[in-house]
Short mmCIF file of C-alpha atoms in Angstrom, two decimals:
data_model
loop_
_atom_site.label_atom_id
_atom_site.label_comp_id
_atom_site.label_asym_id
_atom_site.label_seq_id
_atom_site.Cartn_x
_atom_site.Cartn_y
_atom_site.Cartn_z
CA MET A 1 -44.84 -20.21 -25.65
CA ARG A 2 -41.20 -20.36 -24.55
CA TRP A 3 -39.87 -23.11 -22.14
CA LYS A 4 -38.20 -20.32 -19.82
CA GLN A 5 -41.39 -18.40 -19.87
CA ALA A 6 -43.44 -21.31 -18.75
CA LYS A 7 -41.17 -22.62 -15.95
CA GLY A 8 -42.01 -21.06 -12.67
CA ARG A 9 -45.84 -21.00 -13.37
CA THR A 10 -47.94 -21.97 -10.39
CA VAL A 11 -49.74 -25.24 -10.74
CA VAL A 12 -53.33 -24.79 -9.20
CA ASN A 13 -55.87 -27.51 -8.28
CA THR A 14 -59.20 -26.03 -9.58
CA SER A 15 -61.17 -28.33 -7.27
CA THR A 16 -59.75 -26.81 -4.20
CA ALA A 17 -58.25 -23.59 -5.56
CA GLU A 18 -54.94 -24.51 -3.85
CA ASN A 19 -51.44 -23.89 -5.23
CA LEU A 20 -49.83 -27.37 -5.62
CA GLY A 21 -46.29 -26.11 -6.49
CA THR A 22 -44.20 -24.59 -9.26
CA LEU A 23 -43.70 -25.97 -12.69
CA SER A 24 -39.96 -26.89 -13.00
CA GLY A 25 -39.74 -28.45 -16.24
CA PHE A 26 -41.09 -30.87 -19.01
CA ALA A 27 -40.56 -34.32 -20.21
CA VAL A 28 -40.00 -34.40 -23.93
CA ASN A 29 -40.63 -37.12 -26.37
CA PRO A 30 -38.05 -36.64 -29.21
CA ASP A 31 -39.87 -39.06 -31.33
CA THR A 32 -42.77 -36.95 -31.65
CA SER A 33 -41.10 -33.58 -30.70
CA GLN A 34 -43.83 -33.23 -28.05
CA LEU A 35 -43.86 -32.28 -24.56
CA VAL A 36 -45.56 -35.24 -22.90
CA ALA A 37 -45.40 -34.30 -19.20
CA LEU A 38 -45.05 -31.38 -16.72
CA VAL A 39 -42.52 -31.60 -13.87
CA ILE A 40 -43.57 -30.25 -10.44
CA GLY A 41 -40.89 -30.87 -7.92
CA ASP A 42 -39.87 -34.60 -8.26
CA GLN A 43 -43.41 -35.43 -9.54
CA VAL A 44 -45.00 -35.24 -12.96
CA ILE A 45 -48.32 -34.47 -14.56
CA THR A 46 -49.28 -35.96 -17.87
CA TRP A 47 -49.61 -33.20 -20.55
CA ALA A 48 -53.14 -34.34 -21.50
CA ASP A 49 -54.26 -34.03 -17.80
CA ALA A 50 -53.11 -30.47 -17.57
CA GLY A 51 -54.66 -29.62 -20.99
CA GLY A 52 -51.70 -27.38 -21.70
CA ILE A 53 -50.19 -24.32 -20.08
CA GLY A 54 -52.58 -21.52 -19.07
CA LYS A 55 -51.65 -17.86 -19.75
CA ASP A 56 -50.86 -17.34 -15.99
CA ALA A 57 -50.96 -20.69 -14.30
CA VAL A 58 -51.18 -24.46 -15.06
CA THR A 59 -54.50 -25.89 -13.84
CA ILE A 60 -55.47 -29.38 -13.11
CA ALA A 61 -58.78 -30.73 -11.94
CA ASP A 62 -57.60 -33.30 -9.45
CA GLU A 63 -54.56 -33.51 -7.14
CA GLU A 64 -54.20 -37.18 -7.95
CA MET A 65 -53.07 -36.15 -11.51
CA VAL A 66 -49.69 -35.33 -9.82
CA ARG A 67 -47.80 -38.61 -9.73
CA PRO A 68 -44.34 -40.14 -9.52
CA PRO A 69 -42.49 -40.34 -12.74
CA GLU A 70 -42.86 -43.70 -14.66
CA SER A 71 -41.36 -43.70 -17.99
CA SER A 72 -37.58 -43.14 -18.57
CA LEU A 73 -38.39 -39.81 -20.17
CA GLU A 74 -40.37 -38.62 -17.11
CA LYS A 75 -37.64 -39.79 -14.77
CA ALA A 76 -34.93 -37.95 -16.69
CA ALA A 77 -37.12 -34.82 -16.79
CA ALA A 78 -37.94 -35.05 -13.01
CA GLY A 79 -34.24 -35.68 -12.28
CA GLY A 80 -33.22 -32.65 -14.37
CA SER A 81 -31.16 -34.47 -16.85
CA GLY A 82 -33.88 -34.31 -19.48
CA ASP A 83 -33.84 -30.43 -19.69
CA PRO A 84 -32.49 -29.49 -23.09
CA VAL A 85 -31.95 -25.74 -22.27
CA GLY A 86 -28.28 -25.08 -21.98
CA LYS A 87 -27.07 -28.20 -23.94
CA ARG A 88 -25.13 -28.24 -27.06
CA VAL A 89 -27.04 -29.19 -30.28
CA ILE A 90 -25.31 -31.82 -32.30
CA THR A 91 -26.55 -33.13 -35.64
CA GLU A 92 -26.51 -36.75 -36.27
CA ASP A 93 -23.55 -36.32 -38.57
CA GLY A 94 -21.47 -34.62 -35.96
CA HIS A 95 -21.87 -30.99 -36.42
CA ASP A 96 -22.14 -28.74 -33.35
CA ILE A 97 -24.60 -26.15 -34.48
CA GLY A 98 -25.07 -24.22 -31.18
CA CYS A 99 -26.53 -24.25 -27.64
CA VAL A 100 -30.19 -24.56 -26.73
CA ALA A 101 -31.14 -21.10 -25.34
CA ASP A 102 -34.90 -21.77 -25.16
CA ILE A 103 -37.71 -23.86 -26.74
CA ASP A 104 -40.70 -22.55 -28.47
CA PHE A 105 -43.73 -24.79 -28.13
CA ASP A 106 -47.44 -24.79 -28.60
CA ALA A 107 -49.01 -24.10 -25.16
CA GLN A 108 -52.15 -26.23 -25.96
CA THR A 109 -50.70 -29.27 -27.68
CA GLY A 110 -47.10 -29.29 -26.43
CA ALA A 111 -45.74 -29.57 -29.90
CA ILE A 112 -42.22 -28.33 -29.98
CA ARG A 113 -42.08 -25.65 -32.81
CA GLU A 114 -38.38 -24.58 -32.58
CA LEU A 115 -35.28 -25.11 -30.65
CA VAL A 116 -33.94 -21.58 -30.19
CA LEU A 117 -30.17 -21.20 -30.48
CA GLY A 118 -29.41 -17.62 -29.33
CA ASP A 119 -30.28 -15.60 -32.42
CA ASP A 120 -30.66 -18.76 -34.67
CA GLU A 121 -33.17 -21.61 -34.48
CA VAL A 122 -33.89 -25.15 -35.82
CA LEU A 123 -37.20 -26.78 -36.40
CA GLY A 124 -38.46 -28.85 -33.48
CA SER A 125 -39.35 -31.77 -35.80
CA ARG A 126 -35.40 -32.25 -36.21
CA LEU A 127 -35.15 -33.36 -32.57
CA LEU A 128 -33.78 -37.02 -32.29
CA GLY A 129 -32.81 -37.24 -28.62
CA ILE A 130 -31.86 -35.41 -25.47
CA GLY A 131 -28.82 -36.85 -23.70
CA SER A 132 -27.02 -35.79 -20.65
CA PHE A 133 -24.59 -33.44 -22.39
CA ALA A 134 -26.14 -32.58 -25.73
CA VAL A 135 -29.37 -32.59 -27.82
CA MET A 136 -29.25 -34.53 -31.02
CA VAL A 137 -30.93 -33.37 -34.21
CA SER A 138 -31.20 -34.73 -37.67
CA SER A 139 -28.69 -33.82 -40.19
CA ALA A 140 -29.03 -30.83 -42.53
CA GLN A 141 -29.26 -33.23 -45.47
CA ARG A 142 -31.92 -35.38 -43.98
CA SER A 143 -33.80 -32.35 -42.45
CA MET A 144 -34.17 -30.81 -46.03
CA GLY A 145 -35.11 -34.06 -47.66
CA GLY A 146 -38.55 -32.65 -48.32
CA GLY A 147 -36.94 -29.53 -49.80
CA GLN A 148 -37.82 -27.60 -46.60
CA LEU A 149 -34.91 -25.18 -46.27
CA ASP A 150 -36.50 -23.43 -43.40
CA ALA A 151 -35.89 -26.57 -41.31
CA LEU A 152 -32.24 -25.51 -41.19
CA SER A 153 -30.61 -23.12 -38.93
CA LYS A 154 -29.24 -19.87 -40.34
CA ALA A 155 -25.78 -21.23 -39.64
CA GLU A 156 -26.43 -24.38 -41.60
CA LEU A 157 -27.90 -22.40 -44.49
CA TYR A 158 -24.81 -20.19 -44.57
CA GLU A 159 -22.49 -23.26 -44.79
CA MET A 160 -24.69 -24.37 -47.74
CA ALA A 161 -24.31 -21.03 -49.37
CA LYS A 162 -20.74 -21.08 -48.89
CA THR A 163 -20.54 -24.46 -50.62
CA ARG A 164 -22.50 -23.01 -53.50
CA ASP A 165 -20.63 -19.71 -53.42
CA VAL A 166 -23.69 -17.57 -53.21
CA ASP A 167 -22.69 -13.93 -53.65
CA GLY A 168 -23.46 -11.53 -50.67
CA ARG A 169 -24.14 -14.54 -48.28
CA SER A 170 -22.33 -12.93 -45.36
CA SER A 171 -24.89 -10.23 -45.15
CA MET A 172 -27.98 -12.16 -45.78
CA THR A 173 -30.84 -12.78 -43.39
CA LYS A 174 -32.19 -16.30 -42.97
CA SER A 175 -34.94 -15.77 -45.26
CA GLU A 176 -32.71 -14.21 -47.85
CA LEU A 177 -30.44 -17.26 -47.51
CA ILE A 178 -33.47 -19.53 -48.12
CA ASP A 179 -34.49 -17.52 -51.13
CA ALA A 180 -31.01 -17.68 -52.53
CA LEU A 181 -30.66 -21.30 -51.99
CA ALA A 182 -34.20 -22.41 -53.27
CA MET B 1 -70.54 -1.42 7.20
CA LYS B 2 -69.97 0.24 3.98
CA ASN B 3 -72.96 -0.50 1.74
CA ARG B 4 -73.45 0.78 -1.74
CA ALA B 5 -76.78 -0.37 -3.23
CA ALA B 6 -77.35 -0.25 -6.91
CA PRO B 7 -80.69 1.27 -7.97
CA ARG B 8 -83.49 -1.39 -8.47
CA SER B 9 -80.96 -4.18 -8.66
CA GLY B 10 -81.04 -5.64 -5.06
CA ILE B 11 -77.40 -5.72 -5.37
CA ALA B 12 -75.12 -4.39 -2.70
CA MET B 13 -71.41 -4.32 -1.86
CA SER B 14 -69.53 -4.73 1.27
CA SER B 15 -65.86 -3.97 1.84
CA ASP B 16 -66.13 -5.20 5.55
CA ARG B 17 -64.53 -8.34 6.44
CA PRO B 18 -66.83 -10.97 4.82
CA ALA B 19 -67.28 -12.67 8.13
CA SER B 20 -69.73 -10.04 9.03
CA ILE B 21 -72.12 -10.96 6.28
CA PRO B 22 -74.00 -14.31 6.26
CA GLY B 23 -73.14 -16.26 3.03
CA VAL B 24 -70.08 -14.39 2.09
CA PRO B 25 -67.35 -16.85 1.33
CA ARG B 26 -64.35 -17.37 3.51
CA THR B 27 -61.25 -19.31 2.81
CA PRO B 28 -60.75 -22.67 4.45
CA SER B 29 -58.17 -21.12 6.67
CA GLY B 30 -60.65 -18.58 7.86
CA GLY B 31 -59.34 -15.64 6.09
CA ASP B 32 -61.37 -13.39 3.83
CA VAL B 33 -61.38 -13.25 0.10
CA ILE B 34 -60.18 -9.68 -0.17
CA ALA B 35 -57.00 -9.48 -2.17
CA SER B 36 -57.19 -13.09 -3.40
CA ALA B 37 -56.40 -13.78 -6.99
CA VAL B 38 -59.16 -14.69 -9.29
CA LEU B 39 -58.15 -17.32 -11.79
CA THR B 40 -60.10 -19.09 -14.60
CA GLU B 41 -60.19 -22.82 -14.69
CA SER B 42 -57.78 -22.69 -17.64
CA GLY B 43 -55.27 -20.71 -15.80
CA THR B 44 -55.79 -17.01 -16.78
CA GLU B 45 -55.67 -14.52 -13.91
CA LEU B 46 -58.33 -12.00 -14.13
CA GLY B 47 -57.42 -9.87 -11.09
CA THR B 48 -57.70 -9.49 -7.33
CA VAL B 49 -60.72 -9.15 -5.22
CA VAL B 50 -61.37 -5.67 -3.96
CA GLU B 51 -64.95 -5.94 -2.66
CA VAL B 52 -67.74 -8.58 -2.46
CA VAL B 53 -70.99 -8.09 -4.19
CA ILE B 54 -74.03 -9.50 -2.40
CA GLU B 55 -77.65 -9.74 -3.45
CA THR B 56 -79.86 -8.49 -0.68
CA GLY B 57 -83.14 -9.79 0.25
CA ASP B 58 -84.39 -12.40 2.87
CA ARG B 59 -80.74 -13.61 2.89
CA ALA B 60 -77.55 -12.44 1.62
CA ASP B 61 -76.24 -14.22 -1.50
CA VAL B 62 -72.79 -13.63 -2.70
CA VAL B 63 -73.21 -13.06 -6.51
CA GLY B 64 -69.97 -11.51 -7.51
CA PHE B 65 -66.67 -9.73 -6.78
CA GLU B 66 -65.42 -6.32 -7.64
CA ILE B 67 -61.94 -6.96 -8.89
CA GLU B 68 -58.79 -4.89 -9.62
CA ALA B 69 -58.52 -6.35 -13.14
CA VAL B 70 -55.25 -7.39 -14.84
CA GLU B 71 -54.31 -5.20 -17.77
CA GLY B 72 -56.11 -5.92 -20.98
CA LEU B 73 -59.11 -7.65 -19.37
CA ARG B 74 -61.39 -4.61 -20.32
CA PRO B 75 -60.62 -1.55 -22.52
CA GLY B 76 -60.09 1.82 -20.86
CA ASP B 77 -58.20 3.10 -17.79
CA ASP B 78 -60.64 1.95 -15.17
CA HIS B 79 -59.39 -1.39 -14.09
CA HIS B 80 -62.05 -2.02 -11.42
CA VAL B 81 -64.71 -4.39 -12.85
CA PHE B 82 -67.41 -6.60 -11.65
CA ILE B 83 -67.35 -10.36 -12.13
CA PRO B 84 -70.23 -12.67 -11.43
CA LEU B 85 -69.82 -15.94 -9.61
CA PRO B 86 -71.39 -19.33 -10.07
CA ASP B 87 -73.58 -20.80 -7.24
CA THR B 88 -70.54 -22.79 -5.90
CA LEU B 89 -66.88 -22.15 -6.51
CA ALA B 90 -63.46 -23.24 -5.18
CA ILE B 91 -61.76 -20.86 -2.76
CA SER B 92 -58.52 -21.31 -0.89
CA GLY B 93 -56.13 -18.91 0.77
CA ASP B 94 -54.29 -18.83 -2.57
CA ASN B 95 -56.91 -18.31 -5.31
CA ILE B 96 -60.51 -18.24 -6.29
CA ILE B 97 -61.44 -20.35 -9.38
CA VAL B 98 -64.13 -19.15 -11.74
CA PRO B 99 -65.48 -20.76 -15.06
CA ASP B 100 -63.58 -19.44 -18.11
CA SER B 101 -66.91 -17.97 -19.37
CA ALA B 102 -67.20 -15.61 -16.38
CA ARG B 103 -65.06 -13.09 -18.20
CA ASP B 104 -67.82 -12.87 -20.89
CA PHE B 105 -70.21 -11.47 -18.17
CA VAL B 106 -67.75 -8.86 -16.63
CA ARG B 107 -69.40 -5.51 -16.22
CA ASP B 108 -67.86 -2.05 -15.69
CA ASP B 109 -70.37 -1.17 -12.96
CA LEU B 110 -73.26 -2.45 -10.97
CA THR B 111 -75.91 -1.33 -13.40
CA GLY B 112 -77.44 -4.52 -14.78
CA PHE B 113 -75.08 -6.72 -12.94
CA GLY B 114 -78.02 -8.75 -11.43
CA GLY B 115 -78.95 -9.53 -14.97
CA ALA B 116 -75.42 -10.48 -15.87
CA VAL B 117 -75.28 -12.87 -12.91
CA ALA B 118 -78.61 -14.47 -13.82
CA ASP B 119 -77.39 -14.93 -17.38
CA PHE B 120 -74.08 -16.33 -16.20
CA ARG B 121 -75.62 -18.85 -13.89
CA SER B 122 -78.27 -19.68 -16.48
CA GLN B 123 -75.55 -20.45 -19.02
CA LEU B 124 -73.60 -22.65 -16.43
CA GLY B 125 -76.91 -24.53 -15.73
CA GLU B 126 -77.39 -25.25 -19.39
CA GLU B 127 -73.77 -26.51 -19.81
CA ALA B 128 -74.21 -28.90 -16.77
#
């Protein structure tokens, strides 16, 4: 599921069938690359209490699950500064690799699969932090420590192909770049 | 009152305002359920209520809704289907909440709908 697709979903109390409000964002734990809470107005709901995002609505069993933010992550999310969408993506070694256009996550577990950067993407597991102005991700070198080239964005793969002088790199797709660099 | 009884089923439908039928659910605000959204407990919309299905007998028991189903709920072009209801359910002016398993007992017509209601309620009883 995409972050932008999920935002705006109605939050429904299944005990009373009443609409409680609209999903306006998420709190992200960058250490685990997980969505840990849902934001509804200036309140939050722990991810586990919601049990994920439903196909058409977010459902919770008890209105008391909607509570004020407590952790710094939840406060940042409820205040709007924790929203990664629209922020620059900077690697830990200082490279600006794009802007977060959207986030792809598992609707049940909240695991962030990818940061979508326009027509490019990086694996969610590279997430290190979300600041007021930028999202920090691990460096290309560290990210491919396990030999996982698919952890890198296409732009990073292209830079690597340039360093190795791979022929035809400018017309290659991301998977072709991975094959050429493997 | 518009009444369409299904043969041998003891099941009937009413498109009148539910207030006119004892036992037919009303929202807490006093409105009726027609045009309310039917939502599963896990947050999937199944459709909107078109008519109320009641079981006739000594007293009226609301056993289901005819709904205008969302696309993809059932194959084919006819999007009006029948969904059984549990003994008790949450209703507001916004939504009607049904267990996720209700979609497994959706029927295209009233034939055998009484059996689907019984099976659905029996399954819920076993889960409880």
